[in-house]
PDB file of C-alpha atoms in Angstrom:
ATOM      1  CA  MET A   1     194.274  18.486 -98.322  1.00  0.00           C
ATOM      2  CA  ASN A   2     192.522  15.890-100.442  1.00  0.00           C
ATOM      3  CA  MET A   3     191.527  13.014 -98.177  1.00  0.00           C
ATOM      4  CA  LEU A   4     190.250  10.947-101.085  1.00  0.00           C
ATOM      5  CA  GLN A   5     192.198   8.611-103.306  1.00  0.00           C
ATOM      6  CA  PRO A   6     190.802   7.439-106.661  1.00  0.00           C
ATOM      7  CA  SER A   7     189.504   3.887-106.484  1.00  0.00           C
ATOM      8  CA  THR A   8     188.387   1.353-109.061  1.00  0.00           C
ATOM      9  CA  GLY A   9     187.516  -2.300-109.327  1.00  0.00           C
ATOM     10  CA  SER A  10     184.671  -4.724-108.691  1.00  0.00           C
ATOM     11  CA  GLY A  11     185.165  -4.645-104.930  1.00  0.00           C
ATOM     12  CA  ASN A  12     183.606  -1.191-104.619  1.00  0.00           C
ATOM     13  CA  SER A  13     180.558  -1.110-102.401  1.00  0.00           C
ATOM     14  CA  LEU A  14     177.632   1.222-101.988  1.00  0.00           C
ATOM     15  CA  ASP A  15     178.859   2.055 -98.484  1.00  0.00           C
ATOM     16  CA  LYS A  16     182.228   3.155 -99.837  1.00  0.00           C
ATOM     17  CA  ALA A  17     180.556   5.295-102.476  1.00  0.00           C
ATOM     18  CA  LEU A  18     178.368   6.940 -99.847  1.00  0.00           C
ATOM     19  CA  SER A  19     181.371   7.646 -97.621  1.00  0.00           C
ATOM     20  CA  ILE A  20     183.111   9.383-100.523  1.00  0.00           C
ATOM     21  CA  LEU A  21     180.032  11.447-101.353  1.00  0.00           C
ATOM     22  CA  ARG A  22     179.692  12.515 -97.708  1.00  0.00           C
ATOM     23  CA  LEU A  23     183.316  13.699 -97.768  1.00  0.00           C
ATOM     24  CA  GLY A  24     182.615  15.891-100.782  1.00  0.00           C
ATOM     25  CA  GLY A  25     183.970  13.421-103.308  1.00  0.00           C
ATOM     26  CA  VAL A  26     182.828  12.500-106.794  1.00  0.00           C
ATOM     27  CA  ILE A  27     181.875   9.056-108.066  1.00  0.00           C
ATOM     28  CA  VAL A  28     180.930   7.455-111.359  1.00  0.00           C
ATOM     29  CA  PHE A  29     177.816   5.283-111.068  1.00  0.00           C
ATOM     30  CA  PRO A  30     175.262   3.439-113.239  1.00  0.00           C
ATOM     31  CA  THR A  31     171.822   4.857-114.030  1.00  0.00           C
ATOM     32  CA  GLU A  32     168.881   3.589-116.083  1.00  0.00           C
ATOM     33  CA  THR A  33     170.173   5.456-119.136  1.00  0.00           C
ATOM     34  CA  ALA A  34     173.999   5.567-119.041  1.00  0.00           C
ATOM     35  CA  TYR A  35     176.833   5.984-116.553  1.00  0.00           C
ATOM     36  CA  GLY A  36     176.596   9.194-114.557  1.00  0.00           C
ATOM     37  CA  ILE A  37     178.943  11.247-112.430  1.00  0.00           C
ATOM     38  CA  ALA A  38     177.619  12.087-108.982  1.00  0.00           C
ATOM     39  CA  ALA A  39     178.241  14.420-106.081  1.00  0.00           C
ATOM     40  CA  ASP A  40     176.284  15.725-103.107  1.00  0.00           C
ATOM     41  CA  ALA A  41     174.112  18.400-104.713  1.00  0.00           C
ATOM     42  CA  THR A  42     174.210  20.506-101.534  1.00  0.00           C
ATOM     43  CA  ASN A  43     178.018  20.755-101.659  1.00  0.00           C
ATOM     44  CA  SER A  44     179.216  23.472-104.064  1.00  0.00           C
ATOM     45  CA  HIS A  45     182.838  22.320-103.966  1.00  0.00           C
ATOM     46  CA  ALA A  46     181.807  18.790-104.955  1.00  0.00           C
ATOM     47  CA  VAL A  47     179.477  20.044-107.694  1.00  0.00           C
ATOM     48  CA  GLY A  48     182.267  22.222-109.048  1.00  0.00           C
ATOM     49  CA  LYS A  49     184.567  19.218-109.208  1.00  0.00           C
ATOM     50  CA  VAL A  50     181.983  17.316-111.271  1.00  0.00           C
ATOM     51  CA  MET A  51     181.822  20.189-113.736  1.00  0.00           C
ATOM     52  CA  ALA A  52     185.617  20.413-113.950  1.00  0.00           C
ATOM     53  CA  ILE A  53     186.024  16.662-114.590  1.00  0.00           C
ATOM     54  CA  LYS A  54     183.348  16.739-117.269  1.00  0.00           C
ATOM     55  CA  GLY A  55     184.578  20.001-118.795  1.00  0.00           C
ATOM     56  CA  ARG A  56     181.089  21.454-118.461  1.00  0.00           C
ATOM     57  CA  SER A  57     180.470  25.164-117.967  1.00  0.00           C
ATOM     58  CA  ILE A  58     179.346  26.084-114.457  1.00  0.00           C
ATOM     59  CA  MET A  59     176.794  28.299-116.187  1.00  0.00           C
ATOM     60  CA  LYS A  60     174.981  25.131-117.292  1.00  0.00           C
ATOM     61  CA  ALA A  61     173.438  23.591-114.186  1.00  0.00           C
ATOM     62  CA  PRO A  62     173.569  19.782-114.007  1.00  0.00           C
ATOM     63  CA  PRO A  63     170.478  17.578-113.556  1.00  0.00           C
ATOM     64  CA  LEU A  64     169.770  15.860-110.247  1.00  0.00           C
ATOM     65  CA  ILE A  65     168.541  12.489-109.047  1.00  0.00           C
ATOM     66  CA  VAL A  66     166.275  12.386-106.002  1.00  0.00           C
ATOM     67  CA  SER A  67     165.302   9.268-104.096  1.00  0.00           C
ATOM     68  CA  ASP A  68     161.544   9.774-104.317  1.00  0.00           C
ATOM     69  CA  LEU A  69     158.747  12.265-104.867  1.00  0.00           C
ATOM     70  CA  LYS A  70     158.964  13.488-101.259  1.00  0.00           C
ATOM     71  CA  MET A  71     162.592  14.548-101.757  1.00  0.00           C
ATOM     72  CA  ALA A  72     161.731  16.195-105.069  1.00  0.00           C
ATOM     73  CA  GLU A  73     158.990  18.233-103.394  1.00  0.00           C
ATOM     74  CA  LYS A  74     161.382  19.263-100.617  1.00  0.00           C
ATOM     75  CA  HIS A  75     163.515  21.121-103.149  1.00  0.00           C
ATOM     76  CA  ALA A  76     161.290  21.804-106.184  1.00  0.00           C
ATOM     77  CA  LEU A  77     157.909  23.459-106.658  1.00  0.00           C
ATOM     78  CA  LEU A  78     156.350  20.741-108.787  1.00  0.00           C
ATOM     79  CA  SER A  79     153.280  21.895-110.663  1.00  0.00           C
ATOM     80  CA  PRO A  80     150.136  19.722-110.452  1.00  0.00           C
ATOM     81  CA  ILE A  81     150.314  19.597-114.245  1.00  0.00           C
ATOM     82  CA  PHE A  82     153.045  16.953-113.827  1.00  0.00           C
ATOM     83  CA  ASP A  83     151.045  14.719-111.461  1.00  0.00           C
ATOM     84  CA  GLN A  84     149.993  12.190-114.119  1.00  0.00           C
ATOM     85  CA  LEU A  85     153.481  11.978-115.626  1.00  0.00           C
ATOM     86  CA  ILE A  86     155.053  11.544-112.206  1.00  0.00           C
ATOM     87  CA  SER A  87     152.631   8.833-111.114  1.00  0.00           C
ATOM     88  CA  SER A  88     153.107   6.843-114.307  1.00  0.00           C
ATOM     89  CA  LEU A  89     156.752   7.533-115.239  1.00  0.00           C
ATOM     90  CA  TRP A  90     158.662   7.923-111.939  1.00  0.00           C
ATOM     91  CA  PRO A  91     160.897   6.129-111.165  1.00  0.00           C
ATOM     92  CA  GLY A  92     162.281   6.384-114.679  1.00  0.00           C
ATOM     93  CA  PRO A  93     164.139   8.530-117.223  1.00  0.00           C
ATOM     94  CA  LEU A  94     161.899  11.595-116.961  1.00  0.00           C
ATOM     95  CA  THR A  95     163.567  14.855-115.883  1.00  0.00           C
ATOM     96  CA  ILE A  96     161.312  17.680-114.746  1.00  0.00           C
ATOM     97  CA  ILE A  97     162.500  21.287-114.644  1.00  0.00           C
ATOM     98  CA  SER A  98     160.752  23.209-111.882  1.00  0.00           C
ATOM     99  CA  PRO A  99     161.290  26.313-109.746  1.00  0.00           C
ATOM    100  CA  ILE A 100     163.498  25.716-106.724  1.00  0.00           C
ATOM    101  CA  ARG A 101     162.005  26.223-103.261  1.00  0.00           C
ATOM    102  CA  LYS A 102     163.330  29.222-101.373  1.00  0.00           C
ATOM    103  CA  ASP A 103     164.261  27.035 -98.390  1.00  0.00           C
ATOM    104  CA  SER A 104     166.161  24.456-100.479  1.00  0.00           C
ATOM    105  CA  THR A 105     169.699  23.667 -99.307  1.00  0.00           C
ATOM    106  CA  LEU A 106     170.951  22.845-102.799  1.00  0.00           C
ATOM    107  CA  SER A 107     174.149  24.378-104.142  1.00  0.00           C
ATOM    108  CA  PRO A 108     173.621  27.452-106.343  1.00  0.00           C
ATOM    109  CA  LEU A 109     175.639  25.598-108.995  1.00  0.00           C
ATOM    110  CA  VAL A 110     172.695  23.235-109.650  1.00  0.00           C
ATOM    111  CA  VAL A 111     170.263  26.119-110.093  1.00  0.00           C
ATOM    112  CA  GLN A 112     169.639  27.848-113.425  1.00  0.00           C
ATOM    113  CA  ASP A 113     167.130  30.660-113.915  1.00  0.00           C
ATOM    114  CA  ASN A 114     165.776  29.822-110.441  1.00  0.00           C
ATOM    115  CA  THR A 115     164.958  26.252-111.554  1.00  0.00           C
ATOM    116  CA  ILE A 116     166.345  22.770-110.949  1.00  0.00           C
ATOM    117  CA  ALA A 117     166.097  19.600-113.048  1.00  0.00           C
ATOM    118  CA  VAL A 118     165.091  16.493-111.074  1.00  0.00           C
ATOM    119  CA  ARG A 119     164.179  12.876-111.649  1.00  0.00           C
ATOM    120  CA  VAL A 120     163.684   9.702-109.627  1.00  0.00           C
ATOM    121  CA  SER A 121     165.949   7.081-111.152  1.00  0.00           C
ATOM    122  CA  SER A 122     164.698   3.557-111.734  1.00  0.00           C
ATOM    123  CA  HIS A 123     168.212   2.149-111.348  1.00  0.00           C
ATOM    124  CA  PRO A 124     168.550   0.629-107.844  1.00  0.00           C
ATOM    125  CA  ILE A 125     172.095   1.921-107.286  1.00  0.00           C
ATOM    126  CA  ALA A 126     171.309   5.463-108.389  1.00  0.00           C
ATOM    127  CA  GLN A 127     168.159   5.501-106.282  1.00  0.00           C
ATOM    128  CA  ALA A 128     169.965   4.059-103.239  1.00  0.00           C
ATOM    129  CA  LEU A 129     172.738   6.662-103.391  1.00  0.00           C
ATOM    130  CA  SER A 130     170.289   9.543-103.049  1.00  0.00           C
ATOM    131  CA  HIS A 131     168.146   7.703-100.499  1.00  0.00           C
ATOM    132  CA  GLU A 132     171.033   6.822 -98.194  1.00  0.00           C
ATOM    133  CA  LEU A 133     172.728  10.210 -98.604  1.00  0.00           C
ATOM    134  CA  ASN A 134     169.336  11.788 -97.851  1.00  0.00           C
ATOM    135  CA  VAL A 135     169.931  14.627-100.334  1.00  0.00           C
ATOM    136  CA  PRO A 136     169.717  14.973-104.120  1.00  0.00           C
ATOM    137  CA  ILE A 137     172.793  13.969-106.082  1.00  0.00           C
ATOM    138  CA  VAL A 138     174.224  15.506-109.224  1.00  0.00           C
ATOM    139  CA  ALA A 139     173.528  13.089-112.055  1.00  0.00           C
ATOM    140  CA  THR A 140     175.050  14.438-115.229  1.00  0.00           C
ATOM    141  CA  SER A 141     176.284  11.850-117.732  1.00  0.00           C
ATOM    142  CA  ALA A 142     179.814  10.518-117.149  1.00  0.00           C
ATOM    143  CA  ASN A 143     181.467  11.748-120.316  1.00  0.00           C
ATOM    144  CA  LEU A 144     183.341  14.812-121.469  1.00  0.00           C
ATOM    145  CA  ALA A 145     181.080  17.675-122.518  1.00  0.00           C
ATOM    146  CA  GLY A 146     180.108  17.193-126.152  1.00  0.00           C
ATOM    147  CA  GLU A 147     181.153  13.526-126.247  1.00  0.00           C
ATOM    148  CA  PRO A 148     178.804  10.514-126.370  1.00  0.00           C
ATOM    149  CA  PRO A 149     177.470   8.884-123.184  1.00  0.00           C
ATOM    150  CA  CYS A 150     179.210   5.810-121.781  1.00  0.00           C
ATOM    151  CA  TYR A 151     177.652   2.432-121.072  1.00  0.00           C
ATOM    152  CA  ASP A 152     180.618   0.718-119.384  1.00  0.00           C
ATOM    153  CA  ILE A 153     183.264   1.798-116.879  1.00  0.00           C
ATOM    154  CA  GLU A 154     186.234   1.447-119.222  1.00  0.00           C
ATOM    155  CA  SER A 155     184.688   3.906-121.682  1.00  0.00           C
ATOM    156  CA  VAL A 156     184.249   6.438-118.876  1.00  0.00           C
ATOM    157  CA  LYS A 157     187.868   6.026-117.747  1.00  0.00           C
ATOM    158  CA  LYS A 158     189.084   6.502-121.303  1.00  0.00           C
ATOM    159  CA  GLN A 159     187.159   9.758-121.728  1.00  0.00           C
ATOM    160  CA  PHE A 160     188.351  11.159-118.393  1.00  0.00           C
ATOM    161  CA  SER A 161     191.957   9.944-118.720  1.00  0.00           C
ATOM    162  CA  SER A 162     193.318  13.322-119.831  1.00  0.00           C
ATOM    163  CA  GLN A 163     191.534  15.343-117.132  1.00  0.00           C
ATOM    164  CA  ILE A 164     193.580  16.828-114.282  1.00  0.00           C
ATOM    165  CA  LEU A 165     190.798  16.143-111.790  1.00  0.00           C
ATOM    166  CA  GLN A 166     189.547  12.561-111.622  1.00  0.00           C
ATOM    167  CA  PRO A 167     186.555  10.821-110.032  1.00  0.00           C
ATOM    168  CA  ASP A 168     187.323   9.453-106.574  1.00  0.00           C
ATOM    169  CA  LEU A 169     185.586   6.141-107.247  1.00  0.00           C
ATOM    170  CA  TYR A 170     184.155   4.167-110.162  1.00  0.00           C
ATOM    171  CA  LEU A 171     181.119   2.167-109.057  1.00  0.00           C
ATOM    172  CA  ASP A 172     180.957  -0.585-111.653  1.00  0.00           C
ATOM    173  CA  GLY A 173     177.444  -1.673-112.558  1.00  0.00           C
ATOM    174  CA  GLY A 174     178.535  -3.747-115.528  1.00  0.00           C
ATOM    175  CA  VAL A 175     177.769  -3.066-119.182  1.00  0.00           C
ATOM    176  CA  LEU A 176     174.537  -1.087-119.442  1.00  0.00           C
ATOM    177  CA  GLN A 177     171.960  -1.431-122.181  1.00  0.00           C
ATOM    178  CA  VAL A 178     172.313   1.399-124.692  1.00  0.00           C
ATOM    179  CA  ARG A 179     169.447   3.797-124.141  1.00  0.00           C
ATOM    180  CA  GLN A 180     168.510   7.363-124.959  1.00  0.00           C
ATOM    181  CA  PRO A 181     169.036  10.010-122.257  1.00  0.00           C
ATOM    182  CA  SER A 182     166.152  11.053-120.049  1.00  0.00           C
ATOM    183  CA  THR A 183     163.254  13.001-121.502  1.00  0.00           C
ATOM    184  CA  ILE A 184     163.217  16.592-120.195  1.00  0.00           C
ATOM    185  CA  VAL A 185     160.033  18.574-119.619  1.00  0.00           C
ATOM    186  CA  LYS A 186     158.978  21.864-118.067  1.00  0.00           C
ATOM    187  CA  GLU A 187     155.782  23.865-117.599  1.00  0.00           C
ATOM    188  CA  GLU A 188     155.209  26.928-119.733  1.00  0.00           C
ATOM    189  CA  ASN A 189     151.990  28.963-119.774  1.00  0.00           C
ATOM    190  CA  GLY A 190     150.033  26.164-118.133  1.00  0.00           C
ATOM    191  CA  ARG A 191     151.142  23.403-120.495  1.00  0.00           C
ATOM    192  CA  ILE A 192     153.863  20.777-120.592  1.00  0.00           C
ATOM    193  CA  VAL A 193     156.725  21.595-122.927  1.00  0.00           C
ATOM    194  CA  ILE A 194     159.125  18.866-124.057  1.00  0.00           C
ATOM    195  CA  LEU A 195     162.674  20.209-124.113  1.00  0.00           C
ATOM    196  CA  ARG A 196     164.275  16.896-125.036  1.00  0.00           C
ATOM    197  CA  GLN A 197     162.509  13.779-126.284  1.00  0.00           C
ATOM    198  CA  GLY A 198     164.615  10.991-124.824  1.00  0.00           C
ATOM    199  CA  GLU A 199     164.078   7.424-123.599  1.00  0.00           C
ATOM    200  CA  ILE A 200     160.476   8.150-122.671  1.00  0.00           C
ATOM    201  CA  ILE A 201     158.300   9.229-125.604  1.00  0.00           C
ATOM    202  CA  ILE A 202     155.695  11.825-124.630  1.00  0.00           C
ATOM    203  CA  PRO A 203     153.199  12.593-127.408  1.00  0.00           C
TER     204      PRO A 203
END
């Protein structure tokens, strides 16, 4: 039985969003780049719902937001090669792909080729969600797969209107500034490889 009922409106609070996430629900929330769709990244059912709403293949693992470096290191084996980037660019739109720790409690659905993609968001709401939940959250963009990102709640609702599954709550952070998605990097043969040059420009 689905205990959650979709909710919208300016009266939504962080506490309500956290309650929904703890129940295995899915929310739309603001980030420093665009609106994202979130779930508890340790809950496979919730992660699967995110993928179904977005129309994204479960073979393509979603990126995650962690509250801080400590949480990132709890789940990812971060190479020292990223130390300078992390110290200067986290919190911010920098996603790092790293091997997952063997003792991580994350859902297998967020793991691809034994790696996870993590960042510390600079948006206070996004950061607070992960901090208060005390686990990483799924943070894929809140739009249908292949469609452009959304910078206001109404655009998200319009894109998801035809989906059978719907987010359980829209956490309205107002109209966001149009930005590029996060920059994505990984380590390969002892060097940093840029997979996507996004909001942060890395020479």
